[in-house]
């Protein structure tokens, strides 16, 4: 049965697999909900978005996604509070960044109404899939891929915008040990590092695997030119606390404009935590670790919100970070998640109701 909600059509699945899911044991992004949103770009325009049963998509072997990598995505979450109401966290920021990525990869930009109405309609249909267990959420993955065909190296003429969802349990990264990268680069000036392009992440896998083989969990990326400046932590933005000042690198062609990153900066300023947005040298971090002024390092991103770093390796030497009782990482994660789960006042206006 197909219905229409505003500008989005809805085709309900005849059956649901939700009863087969153990919501107390959810791994990240491996169980998918009953429905997805699909919107095609054909004949020079985005068509009416549709919520349809979750299903495979069919593409020709000549589809340009397979040859020239025109693919972008976002990562966001839906949360349920103790009353069963559903919320998003700063979804318009995800929309803006998706279009920023689209522009860089010569993908047609998406109308805001299609993104927001498509997203909220899908989540209304899938509301029962949003877990209410502590720390759990519904991971939401909007993405666009080139479905148009042709072996010539040029932008496609057809695209698919899809939103798929996966209920996920609480994300605990544990104690993360990282390696500061000295050879490989995540991104370069003038490149696509600031975009959430699929190829950016594919290019990270090999250097990360090399770090894992050396006993580390993740890589700290450095600049492409000199490898003197710390830039990102794996697929997350990075924060460094020296004494009582929280420092993160400025966004650029190479660094993703993370939504968690900008939220942390605003919260820290509101809470009276000293912050600096500037380039961070590897030598500064190493020296701070040696003299004891390096108090914390952590990654910031959608999946874990904040992922504390327990230690790092550089040029054959490992450096351990102190364990703090009331770390900035813990304070900031608690503040953000309290907003996300509607447990506290949202003075910033970031919480967005799914209704």
Coordinates of C-alpha atoms in Angstrom, one line a residue, residues 241 243-244 246 271 273 295-296 298 308 322-335:
X241 CA 44.4 19.0 25.9
X243 CA 47.3 21.7 30.7
X244 CA 43.8 23.1 30.8
X246 CA 41.6 22.2 24.6
X271 CA 31.4 25.9 30.1
X273 CA 36.9 25.6 29.1
X295 CA 46.5 15.7 29.8
X296 CA 44.2 14.2 27.1
X298 CA 40.5 12.2 22.0
X308 CA 39.6 8.9 24.4
X322 CA 47.3 9.9 32.3
X323 CA 43.9 8.6 33.5
X324 CA 41.9 11.5 34.8
X325 CA 38.9 11.2 37.1
X326 CA 36.9 14.1 35.6
X327 CA 38.3 14.4 32.1
X328 CA 37.2 16.9 29.5
X329 CA 36.3 13.9 27.3
X330 CA 33.9 12.6 29.9
X331 CA 32.4 15.9 30.6
X332 CA 31.8 16.8 27.0
X333 CA 30.5 13.4 26.0
X334 CA 28.0 13.5 28.9
X335 CA 26.9 17.0 27.9

